[in-house]
Amino acid sequence: MPEHVPFLVWFGVVLPAVLILACAVGLAGYRFGLRFEIRRRPQPPVLRALPSQPGSGSGPHREYVELTPAERDAFAGLVRRLGDGR
């Protein structure tokens, strides 16, 4: 390194050059379909000692309540009021 060139100037030249090179390698990998894959952890083993639960993921049963005609009319009026943007 020449003596009249400060260290920070060299750092200001080398760092951008390294970053440009890294971006070029990354873009070339993306463009040409090179795969830089990350190693993933293996799946945890299935525990055979625990029994499977039937119907898992189905959720609770849906409840249904029969409304009276007055309640239906009140609900319809509420929906109309909210639908008008008030």
GROMACS .gro file of C-alpha atoms in nm:
model
   86
    1MET     CA    1   0.000   0.000   0.000
    2PRO     CA    2   0.143   0.340  -0.090
    3GLU     CA    3   0.232   0.553   0.211
    4HIS     CA    4   0.058   0.870   0.092
    5VAL     CA    5  -0.286   0.696   0.065
    6PRO     CA    6  -0.467   0.674   0.399
    7PHE     CA    7  -0.612   0.347   0.524
    8LEU     CA    8  -0.971   0.474   0.510
    9VAL     CA    9  -0.940   0.547   0.137
   10TRP     CA   10  -0.838   0.186   0.073
   11PHE     CA   11  -1.127   0.075   0.292
   12GLY     CA   12  -1.359   0.299   0.090
   13VAL     CA   13  -1.242   0.133  -0.232
   14VAL     CA   14  -1.222  -0.230  -0.122
   15LEU     CA   15  -1.554  -0.246   0.067
   16PRO     CA   16  -1.773  -0.128  -0.224
   17ALA     CA   17  -1.580  -0.355  -0.461
   18VAL     CA   18  -1.649  -0.657  -0.239
   19LEU     CA   19  -2.016  -0.562  -0.208
   20ILE     CA   20  -2.050  -0.524  -0.586
   21LEU     CA   21  -1.886  -0.862  -0.637
   22ALA     CA   22  -2.118  -1.026  -0.382
   23CYS     CA   23  -2.424  -0.871  -0.550
   24ALA     CA   24  -2.303  -0.986  -0.891
   25VAL     CA   25  -2.259  -1.343  -0.767
   26GLY     CA   26  -2.602  -1.334  -0.603
   27LEU     CA   27  -2.774  -1.196  -0.912
   28ALA     CA   28  -2.596  -1.447  -1.137
   29GLY     CA   29  -2.711  -1.726  -0.909
   30TYR     CA   30  -3.065  -1.596  -0.924
   31ARG     CA   31  -3.054  -1.548  -1.301
   32PHE     CA   32  -2.905  -1.884  -1.391
   33GLY     CA   33  -3.099  -2.083  -1.135
   34LEU     CA   34  -2.812  -2.177  -0.908
   35ARG     CA   35  -2.943  -2.302  -0.579
   36PHE     CA   36  -2.765  -2.197  -0.263
   37GLU     CA   37  -2.981  -2.401  -0.029
   38ILE     CA   38  -2.983  -2.371   0.345
   39ARG     CA   39  -2.959  -2.689   0.544
   40ARG     CA   40  -3.280  -2.744   0.730
   41ARG     CA   41  -3.333  -2.928   1.052
   42PRO     CA   42  -3.479  -3.275   1.011
   43GLN     CA   43  -3.843  -3.327   1.098
   44PRO     CA   44  -3.905  -3.436   1.457
   45PRO     CA   45  -3.984  -3.805   1.494
   46VAL     CA   46  -4.346  -3.915   1.520
   47LEU     CA   47  -4.426  -4.029   1.872
   48ARG     CA   48  -4.594  -4.367   1.847
   49ALA     CA   49  -4.667  -4.386   2.221
   50LEU     CA   50  -4.930  -4.111   2.201
   51PRO     CA   51  -5.263  -4.215   2.051
   52SER     CA   52  -5.400  -4.010   1.766
   53GLN     CA   53  -5.713  -3.811   1.836
   54PRO     CA   54  -6.005  -3.887   1.605
   55GLY     CA   55  -6.150  -3.592   1.419
   56SER     CA   56  -5.865  -3.359   1.506
   57GLY     CA   57  -5.891  -3.029   1.327
   58SER     CA   58  -6.267  -3.049   1.282
   59GLY     CA   59  -6.340  -2.794   1.556
   60PRO     CA   60  -6.642  -2.766   1.783
   61HIS     CA   61  -6.994  -2.827   1.662
   62ARG     CA   62  -7.185  -2.526   1.531
   63GLU     CA   63  -7.460  -2.398   1.757
   64TYR     CA   64  -7.796  -2.300   1.615
   65VAL     CA   65  -8.061  -2.093   1.791
   66GLU     CA   66  -8.408  -2.044   1.647
   67LEU     CA   67  -8.509  -1.675   1.646
   68THR     CA   68  -8.858  -1.551   1.707
   69PRO     CA   69  -9.024  -1.339   1.436
   70ALA     CA   70  -8.975  -1.026   1.649
   71GLU     CA   71  -8.603  -1.100   1.686
   72ARG     CA   72  -8.570  -1.161   1.311
   73ASP     CA   73  -8.737  -0.826   1.238
   74ALA     CA   74  -8.513  -0.646   1.488
   75PHE     CA   75  -8.203  -0.804   1.336
   76ALA     CA   76  -8.316  -0.716   0.982
   77GLY     CA   77  -8.370  -0.354   1.092
   78LEU     CA   78  -8.023  -0.344   1.246
   79VAL     CA   79  -7.868  -0.480   0.926
   80ARG     CA   80  -8.053  -0.218   0.720
   81ARG     CA   81  -7.933   0.063   0.950
   82LEU     CA   82  -7.573  -0.054   0.937
   83GLY     CA   83  -7.594  -0.104   0.562
   84ASP     CA   84  -7.697   0.258   0.508
   85GLY     CA   85  -7.364   0.373   0.651
   86ARG     CA   86  -7.504   0.542   0.960
   0.00000   0.00000   0.00000
